Coordinates of C-alpha atoms in Angstrom, one line a residue:
Chain A
M18 CA -22.1 10.6 -26.5
R19 CA -20.3 13.5 -25.0
E20 CA -23.0 14.7 -22.8
A21 CA -23.3 10.9 -21.7
Y22 CA -19.7 10.7 -21.2
H23 CA -19.5 13.9 -18.9
D24 CA -22.9 12.4 -17.0
Q25 CA -21.0 9.1 -16.2
L26 CA -17.7 10.8 -15.4
G27 CA -19.7 13.2 -13.0
E28 CA -21.3 10.0 -11.1
L29 CA -17.7 8.3 -11.3
A30 CA -16.5 11.5 -9.2
E31 CA -19.4 11.6 -6.9
Q32 CA -19.0 8.2 -6.2
L33 CA -15.1 8.8 -5.0
A34 CA -16.2 11.5 -3.1
S35 CA -18.5 9.7 -1.3
M36 CA -16.1 6.6 -0.9
C37 CA -13.6 9.2 1.0
G38 CA -16.9 10.2 3.1
M39 CA -16.7 6.4 4.3
V40 CA -13.1 6.2 5.0
G41 CA -13.1 9.3 6.8
D42 CA -16.0 8.4 9.0
A43 CA -14.1 4.6 9.3
M44 CA -10.7 6.7 10.6
E45 CA -12.9 8.6 12.8
L46 CA -14.9 5.6 14.4
A47 CA -11.6 3.8 15.0
T48 CA -9.8 6.4 16.7
K49 CA -12.5 6.7 19.1
A50 CA -12.5 3.2 19.7
L51 CA -8.7 3.0 20.1
L52 CA -8.9 6.2 22.3
D53 CA -11.9 5.1 24.5
T54 CA -11.5 1.2 24.6
D55 CA -14.8 1.1 22.6
L56 CA -15.3 -2.6 21.5
A57 CA -18.8 -1.8 19.8
V58 CA -17.3 1.2 18.1
A59 CA -14.4 -1.3 16.8
E60 CA -16.8 -3.9 15.5
R61 CA -18.8 -1.3 13.5
V62 CA -15.5 -0.4 11.8
I63 CA -14.8 -3.8 11.2
S64 CA -18.1 -4.9 10.1
D65 CA -18.5 -1.9 8.0
D66 CA -15.3 -2.6 5.8
A67 CA -17.3 -4.8 3.4
K68 CA -19.2 -1.5 2.4
I69 CA -16.1 0.4 1.2
D70 CA -15.0 -2.6 -0.7
D71 CA -18.1 -3.0 -2.5
A72 CA -18.4 0.7 -3.3
R73 CA -14.8 0.5 -4.6
A74 CA -15.5 -2.5 -6.5
R75 CA -18.6 -0.6 -7.7
T76 CA -16.9 2.5 -8.9
E77 CA -14.3 0.2 -10.9
E78 CA -16.7 -1.5 -12.5
D79 CA -18.5 1.7 -13.7
A80 CA -15.2 3.1 -14.8
Y81 CA -14.5 -0.2 -16.9
S82 CA -17.7 0.4 -18.3
L83 CA -17.1 3.6 -19.4
L84 CA -13.5 2.9 -20.8
A85 CA -15.6 0.2 -22.9
L86 CA -18.7 2.1 -24.4
Q87 CA -17.1 5.7 -24.5
A88 CA -13.4 4.6 -25.3
P89 CA -12.3 7.7 -24.6
V90 CA -8.7 9.0 -25.3
A91 CA -6.3 11.8 -24.3
T92 CA -7.2 13.6 -21.2
D93 CA -10.5 11.9 -20.8
L94 CA -8.8 8.5 -20.8
R95 CA -6.4 9.7 -18.3
T96 CA -9.4 10.6 -16.2
V97 CA -10.9 7.3 -16.2
L98 CA -7.7 5.7 -15.2
S99 CA -7.1 8.1 -12.5
V100 CA -10.7 7.5 -10.8
I101 CA -9.6 3.6 -10.9
H102 CA -6.3 4.6 -9.1
A103 CA -7.9 6.8 -6.7
A104 CA -10.7 4.3 -5.9
E105 CA -7.7 1.9 -5.2
S106 CA -6.0 4.1 -2.6
I107 CA -9.4 4.9 -0.9
E108 CA -10.2 1.4 -0.3
R109 CA -6.6 1.1 0.9
M110 CA -7.4 4.1 3.7
G111 CA -10.5 1.7 4.7
D112 CA -8.4 -1.3 5.2
L113 CA -6.0 1.1 7.3
A114 CA -9.0 1.9 9.4
L115 CA -10.0 -1.4 9.7
H116 CA -6.5 -2.3 11.2
V117 CA -6.9 0.5 14.0
A118 CA -10.3 -1.0 14.8
K119 CA -8.8 -4.6 14.7
A120 CA -5.9 -3.3 17.1
A121 CA -8.7 -1.7 19.7
R122 CA -10.6 -5.2 19.6
R123 CA -7.6 -7.2 20.2
R124 CA -6.5 -5.6 23.3
H125 CA -9.9 -4.9 24.9
P126 CA -10.6 -4.4 27.6
Q127 CA -7.0 -3.1 28.1
P128 CA -6.3 0.1 26.5
V129 CA -3.8 -0.3 23.3
L130 CA -2.0 3.2 24.3
P131 CA -0.3 4.3 27.4
E132 CA -1.4 7.8 28.4
A133 CA 1.9 9.1 27.4
V134 CA 1.0 8.6 23.5
R135 CA -2.7 9.3 23.6
G136 CA -2.4 12.7 22.4
Y137 CA 0.0 11.8 19.5
F138 CA -2.9 9.4 18.1
A139 CA -6.0 11.9 19.0
E140 CA -4.1 14.2 17.0
M141 CA -3.1 12.0 13.9
G142 CA -6.9 10.6 14.1
R143 CA -7.9 14.5 14.0
I144 CA -5.6 15.0 10.7
A145 CA -6.3 11.9 9.0
V146 CA -9.9 12.0 9.8
D147 CA -9.4 15.9 7.9
L148 CA -7.6 14.5 5.0
A149 CA -10.1 12.1 3.9
R150 CA -12.5 15.2 4.4
K151 CA -10.4 17.4 2.3
A152 CA -9.9 14.9 -0.2
E153 CA -13.5 14.3 -0.8
Q154 CA -14.0 18.0 -1.1
V155 CA -10.9 18.5 -3.6
I156 CA -13.1 15.6 -5.4
R157 CA -16.5 17.2 -5.5
T158 CA -14.7 20.8 -6.0
Q159 CA -11.4 20.4 -8.1
D160 CA -10.3 23.0 -6.3
I161 CA -6.2 22.7 -6.7
D162 CA -5.2 25.1 -4.0
L163 CA -6.9 23.2 -1.5
A164 CA -5.1 19.9 -2.7
R165 CA -2.0 21.7 -1.5
V166 CA -3.3 22.4 1.7
L167 CA -3.8 18.6 1.9
D168 CA 0.0 18.0 1.3
D169 CA 1.0 20.6 4.3
E170 CA -1.5 18.8 6.6
D171 CA 0.0 15.6 5.7
D172 CA 3.7 17.2 6.4
A173 CA 2.1 17.9 9.9
M174 CA 1.1 14.1 10.4
D175 CA 4.9 13.0 9.2
D176 CA 6.1 15.1 11.9
L177 CA 3.9 13.7 14.7
H178 CA 4.7 10.4 13.4
R179 CA 8.4 11.0 13.6
H180 CA 8.0 12.7 17.1
L181 CA 5.7 9.5 18.3
F182 CA 9.0 7.3 17.5
S183 CA 11.3 9.3 19.6
V184 CA 9.0 9.2 22.4
I185 CA 8.6 5.1 22.3
M186 CA 12.5 5.0 21.7
A187 CA 13.2 7.5 24.5
K188 CA 15.4 5.7 27.5
D189 CA 12.7 6.3 29.9
W190 CA 10.2 4.4 27.9
E191 CA 8.1 2.7 30.6
H192 CA 5.4 0.6 29.1
G193 CA 7.4 -2.4 27.4
V194 CA 7.8 -3.9 24.2
P195 CA 4.4 -5.2 23.6
A196 CA 3.2 -1.7 23.8
A197 CA 5.8 -0.2 21.7
V198 CA 5.3 -2.7 18.7
D199 CA 1.2 -1.8 18.9
I200 CA 2.3 2.0 18.7
T201 CA 4.7 1.5 15.8
L202 CA 2.4 -0.5 13.6
L203 CA -0.6 2.2 14.7
G204 CA 1.8 5.3 13.5
R205 CA 2.4 3.6 10.5
F206 CA -1.4 2.8 9.5
Y207 CA -2.3 6.5 10.4
E208 CA 0.8 8.2 8.2
R209 CA 0.2 5.8 5.0
F210 CA -3.7 6.6 5.5
G211 CA -2.8 10.4 5.3
D212 CA -0.2 9.2 2.3
H213 CA -3.3 7.9 0.6
A214 CA -5.5 10.8 0.8
V215 CA -2.6 12.9 -0.4
S216 CA -2.3 10.6 -3.7
V217 CA -6.1 10.8 -4.1
A218 CA -5.9 14.7 -4.1
K219 CA -3.0 14.5 -6.6
R220 CA -5.1 12.4 -9.1
T221 CA -7.4 15.2 -8.9
V222 CA -5.4 17.7 -9.6
F223 CA -3.6 15.9 -12.4
V224 CA -7.2 15.7 -13.8
V225 CA -8.0 19.5 -13.8
T226 CA -4.2 20.5 -15.1
G227 CA -3.0 17.8 -16.8
K228 CA 0.3 17.5 -14.7
M229 CA 1.1 15.4 -11.8
P230 CA 2.3 17.4 -8.9
G231 CA 5.7 16.5 -7.4
Y232 CA 5.1 16.5 -3.8
S233 CA 6.2 12.9 -2.7
S234 CA 4.2 10.6 -0.3
D235 CA 5.8 7.6 2.0
A236 CA 8.9 9.3 2.2
T237 CA 9.2 8.4 5.8
D238 CA 12.3 6.9 6.8
L239 CA 10.9 3.9 8.6
Chain B
M1139 CA -4.7 -4.3 -36.1
R1140 CA -5.4 -7.4 -33.6
E1141 CA -2.1 -8.4 -34.3
A1142 CA -0.7 -5.3 -33.4
Y1143 CA -2.2 -5.4 -30.2
H1144 CA -1.3 -8.8 -29.2
D1145 CA 2.2 -7.7 -30.0
Q1146 CA 2.1 -4.5 -27.8
L1147 CA -0.1 -6.8 -24.9
G1148 CA 2.7 -9.4 -25.1
E1149 CA 5.8 -6.7 -24.7
L1150 CA 3.7 -5.1 -21.5
A1151 CA 3.6 -8.3 -20.0
E1152 CA 7.1 -8.8 -20.7
Q1153 CA 7.8 -5.3 -18.9
L1154 CA 6.1 -6.4 -16.0
A1155 CA 7.6 -9.8 -15.6
S1156 CA 11.1 -7.8 -15.8
M1157 CA 9.7 -5.3 -13.3
C1158 CA 9.6 -8.2 -10.8
G1159 CA 13.0 -9.5 -11.6
M1160 CA 14.2 -6.0 -10.9
V1161 CA 12.1 -5.8 -7.3
G1162 CA 13.3 -9.6 -6.5
D1163 CA 17.1 -8.2 -7.1
A1164 CA 16.1 -5.2 -5.1
M1165 CA 14.8 -7.2 -2.2
E1166 CA 17.7 -10.0 -2.4
L1167 CA 20.1 -6.9 -2.1
A1168 CA 18.2 -5.2 0.8
T1169 CA 18.0 -8.5 2.7
K1170 CA 22.0 -8.7 2.1
A1171 CA 22.4 -5.3 3.5
L1172 CA 20.5 -5.8 6.2
L1173 CA 21.8 -9.4 7.4
D1174 CA 25.6 -8.5 6.7
T1175 CA 25.4 -4.7 7.8
D1176 CA 26.6 -4.1 4.3
L1177 CA 26.4 -0.1 3.5
A1178 CA 27.3 -0.5 0.1
V1179 CA 24.8 -2.8 -0.9
A1180 CA 22.5 -0.7 0.8
E1181 CA 23.0 2.3 -0.7
R1182 CA 22.8 0.4 -4.3
V1183 CA 19.2 -0.6 -3.4
I1184 CA 18.7 2.9 -2.8
S1185 CA 20.0 4.4 -5.7
D1186 CA 18.5 1.9 -8.1
D1187 CA 15.2 2.5 -6.9
A1188 CA 14.2 5.3 -9.5
K1189 CA 14.9 2.7 -12.3
I1190 CA 11.8 0.5 -10.8
D1191 CA 9.8 3.8 -10.7
D1192 CA 11.2 4.8 -14.3
A1193 CA 9.9 1.1 -15.5
R1194 CA 6.6 1.7 -14.0
A1195 CA 6.4 5.2 -15.4
R1196 CA 7.0 3.5 -19.0
T1197 CA 4.9 0.3 -18.4
E1198 CA 1.4 2.7 -17.4
E1199 CA 2.5 5.1 -20.4
D1200 CA 2.6 2.1 -22.5
A1201 CA -0.5 0.7 -21.3
Y1202 CA -2.4 4.1 -22.1
S1203 CA -1.2 4.4 -25.5
L1204 CA -2.6 0.8 -25.8
L1205 CA -5.9 1.5 -24.5
A1206 CA -6.0 5.0 -26.4
L1207 CA -4.9 3.5 -29.6
Q1208 CA -6.9 0.0 -29.8
A1209 CA -9.7 1.1 -27.4
P1210 CA -9.8 -2.7 -26.4
V1211 CA -13.3 -4.1 -24.8
A1212 CA -14.2 -6.7 -22.8
T1213 CA -11.3 -9.1 -21.8
D1214 CA -8.7 -7.0 -23.3
L1215 CA -9.6 -3.9 -21.6
R1216 CA -9.7 -6.2 -18.4
T1217 CA -6.1 -7.2 -19.5
V1218 CA -4.8 -4.1 -19.9
L1219 CA -6.2 -2.5 -16.7
S1220 CA -4.9 -5.8 -14.8
V1221 CA -1.7 -4.5 -16.4
I1222 CA -1.7 -1.1 -14.8
H1223 CA -2.7 -2.3 -11.8
A1224 CA 0.0 -4.7 -11.4
A1225 CA 2.7 -2.4 -12.3
E1226 CA 1.3 -0.1 -9.2
S1227 CA 1.7 -3.1 -7.1
I1228 CA 5.5 -4.0 -8.1
E1229 CA 6.8 -0.5 -8.1
R1230 CA 5.5 -0.7 -4.4
M1231 CA 7.2 -3.9 -3.8
G1232 CA 10.4 -1.9 -5.1
D1233 CA 9.6 0.6 -2.5
L1234 CA 9.4 -1.6 0.4
A1235 CA 12.9 -3.0 -0.5
L1236 CA 13.9 0.3 -0.3
H1237 CA 12.7 0.9 3.2
V1238 CA 14.7 -2.5 4.0
A1239 CA 17.9 -0.9 2.7
K1240 CA 17.1 2.5 4.3
A1241 CA 16.8 0.7 7.8
A1242 CA 20.4 -0.9 7.0
R1243 CA 21.6 2.5 6.1
R1244 CA 20.2 4.2 9.0
R1245 CA 22.1 2.1 12.0
H1246 CA 24.9 1.6 10.0
P1247 CA 27.7 0.6 11.3
Q1248 CA 25.7 -1.1 14.1
P1249 CA 23.3 -4.2 12.8
V1250 CA 19.7 -3.3 12.6
L1251 CA 18.6 -7.0 13.9
P1252 CA 20.1 -8.6 17.1
E1253 CA 21.2 -12.3 16.4
A1254 CA 17.9 -13.8 18.0
V1255 CA 15.5 -12.7 15.3
R1256 CA 18.3 -12.9 12.4
G1257 CA 17.1 -16.2 11.1
Y1258 CA 13.5 -14.7 10.6
F1259 CA 14.8 -12.5 8.4
A1260 CA 17.1 -14.3 6.5
E1261 CA 14.2 -16.7 5.3
M1262 CA 11.4 -13.9 5.1
G1263 CA 13.7 -12.5 2.7
R1264 CA 14.0 -15.5 0.9
I1265 CA 10.4 -16.0 0.4
A1266 CA 10.1 -12.4 -0.6
V1267 CA 12.7 -12.9 -3.5
D1268 CA 11.3 -16.3 -4.4
L1269 CA 7.9 -15.0 -4.3
A1270 CA 8.9 -11.9 -6.9
R1271 CA 10.7 -14.6 -9.1
K1272 CA 7.5 -17.1 -9.0
A1273 CA 5.3 -13.6 -10.1
E1274 CA 7.7 -12.8 -12.8
Q1275 CA 7.5 -16.8 -14.0
V1276 CA 3.3 -16.6 -13.4
I1277 CA 3.6 -13.8 -15.9
R1278 CA 5.7 -15.0 -18.5
T1279 CA 4.0 -18.6 -18.6
Q1280 CA 0.8 -17.6 -17.4
D1281 CA 0.9 -20.9 -15.0
I1282 CA -2.4 -20.7 -12.8
D1283 CA -1.1 -23.7 -10.6
L1284 CA 1.9 -21.9 -9.8
A1285 CA 0.1 -18.7 -8.9
R1286 CA -1.4 -21.2 -6.2
V1287 CA 1.9 -22.1 -5.0
L1288 CA 2.7 -18.6 -4.7
D1289 CA -0.2 -18.2 -2.5
D1290 CA 0.9 -20.9 0.2
E1291 CA 4.2 -19.4 0.5
D1292 CA 3.0 -16.2 1.1
D1293 CA 1.2 -18.0 4.2
A1294 CA 4.4 -19.1 5.3
M1295 CA 5.8 -15.9 5.2
D1296 CA 2.7 -14.6 7.2
D1297 CA 3.5 -17.5 10.0
L1298 CA 7.2 -15.9 10.1
H1299 CA 6.0 -12.7 10.5
R1300 CA 3.3 -13.6 13.7
H1301 CA 6.0 -15.7 15.2
L1302 CA 8.6 -13.0 15.0
F1303 CA 6.0 -10.7 16.8
S1304 CA 6.2 -13.7 19.5
V1305 CA 9.8 -13.3 19.8
I1306 CA 9.9 -9.6 20.3
M1307 CA 6.8 -9.5 22.3
A1308 CA 8.3 -12.2 24.8
K1309 CA 9.0 -11.5 28.5
D1310 CA 12.6 -12.7 27.9
W1311 CA 13.5 -10.1 25.1
E1312 CA 16.4 -8.2 26.1
H1313 CA 17.2 -5.9 23.1
G1314 CA 15.2 -3.0 24.0
V1315 CA 12.3 -1.4 22.4
P1316 CA 14.1 0.2 19.7
A1317 CA 14.9 -2.6 18.2
A1318 CA 11.7 -3.9 18.6
V1319 CA 10.4 -1.3 16.5
D1320 CA 12.7 -1.3 13.6
I1321 CA 12.0 -5.1 13.8
T1322 CA 8.0 -4.6 13.7
L1323 CA 8.1 -2.5 10.9
L1324 CA 11.1 -4.4 8.7
G1325 CA 8.6 -7.6 9.5
R1326 CA 5.4 -5.6 8.2
F1327 CA 7.8 -4.2 4.8
Y1328 CA 8.4 -8.2 4.3
E1329 CA 4.7 -9.3 4.9
R1330 CA 3.4 -6.6 2.6
F1331 CA 5.8 -7.5 -0.1
G1332 CA 4.7 -10.8 -0.2
D1333 CA 0.8 -9.7 0.0
H1334 CA 1.9 -7.5 -3.4
A1335 CA 3.5 -10.6 -5.1
V1336 CA 0.3 -12.6 -4.5
S1337 CA -1.8 -9.7 -5.8
V1338 CA 0.4 -9.7 -9.2
A1339 CA -0.1 -13.0 -9.7
K1340 CA -3.9 -13.1 -9.2
R1341 CA -3.9 -10.3 -11.3
T1342 CA -2.6 -12.5 -14.1
V1343 CA -4.8 -15.6 -13.1
F1344 CA -7.6 -13.0 -13.9
V1345 CA -6.2 -12.3 -17.1
V1346 CA -6.0 -16.0 -18.1
T1347 CA -9.3 -17.1 -16.6
G1348 CA -11.4 -14.4 -16.4
K1349 CA -12.1 -14.9 -12.7
M1350 CA -10.5 -13.3 -9.6
P1351 CA -8.8 -16.0 -7.1
G1352 CA -10.8 -15.3 -3.8
Y1353 CA -8.0 -15.9 -1.5
S1354 CA -7.0 -13.0 0.5
S1355 CA -4.0 -10.9 1.0
D1356 CA -2.9 -8.3 3.8
A1357 CA -5.0 -10.7 6.4
T1358 CA -2.2 -9.8 8.9
D1359 CA -4.0 -8.6 12.5
L1360 CA -1.8 -5.8 13.1

């Protein structure tokens, strides 16, 4: 019984890690679609989102089965509940990549981003993908030091996000309101993606240590 | 045992309903702070957010205890897991009200909203508060027809949100980029608040009927 439980728990962790891989790929492609004004890549992200939703539904079902069949208590119970929460966060990361891809599709063949902010999104995209990959690694290795690195990287994302606002709010912004509106929402999508990756890593730390790390996500002031 | 279980489940539902009341109040006050440029009201929402977070932590702990002590299976298990998911959504609604209040505080004593969009936010605020109140009622009464009304009202919110974008993106927009950026994010906060309220009501329908209603949230295209 205990062994079956631990096998099943290991499988759940593997499913979560694989979901992180999927949303990392989705954000990588969505960012490429955004930067290269590539409609085919945007369409691929949009049609692949259903696979992420399916993976989440499967993970949640498996977690429910484990709860129903093994009725874990104490730490084991919290572990399974953490999987359910993390699966929800990772699906949300997929939705945010989807929103980025949809923005690229909506403005096509026009680029969404003026040259002045391309560098910001290239870098926020790089960090977002890296955060998803690192969250995947944290789940696989249960390396709690790596979870802390994730939090620092997310701070870098938040800094970029703040700078981005100062660029579009500056008096010499010459690309008009519609571009600024697109950029505002896109910036928010990357920033939230990072927050969710940190929250997934935190849940893993909680499973390993029994304590929820105190650092906060969505600390953004608008 | 069964009776204790049902008492505890009833208490959990009561805690969820009360959390809906709290976030409805928070969004009502945050909207007032935004429309009236009222710093004291904004500060109150900001300081009261911790109470919502505490209520969520308590609800989640109580749900964990119930799982550990009663080890429910089948429908009962899904009910308790729905409570855990709903509590997360409601806490997030509180965060979104907090973001609105922070926007009002940040621009004080300047108003955040130009006259041209005040009406939109008055109406989106009214709908948001009503959605929270109705979600509270759905949890208390398990009225699945009311849950459907909630979904229709959220469509009205999405329409307002889309119109709002057409106002700020219009060629004759004369309030500049910084106001447009604030309005873009604020619009998103109200729209997400509505999505979460619908998702809370859906979870209740799921508990009552055993089926998750198919209508979708966050259908927003950017």
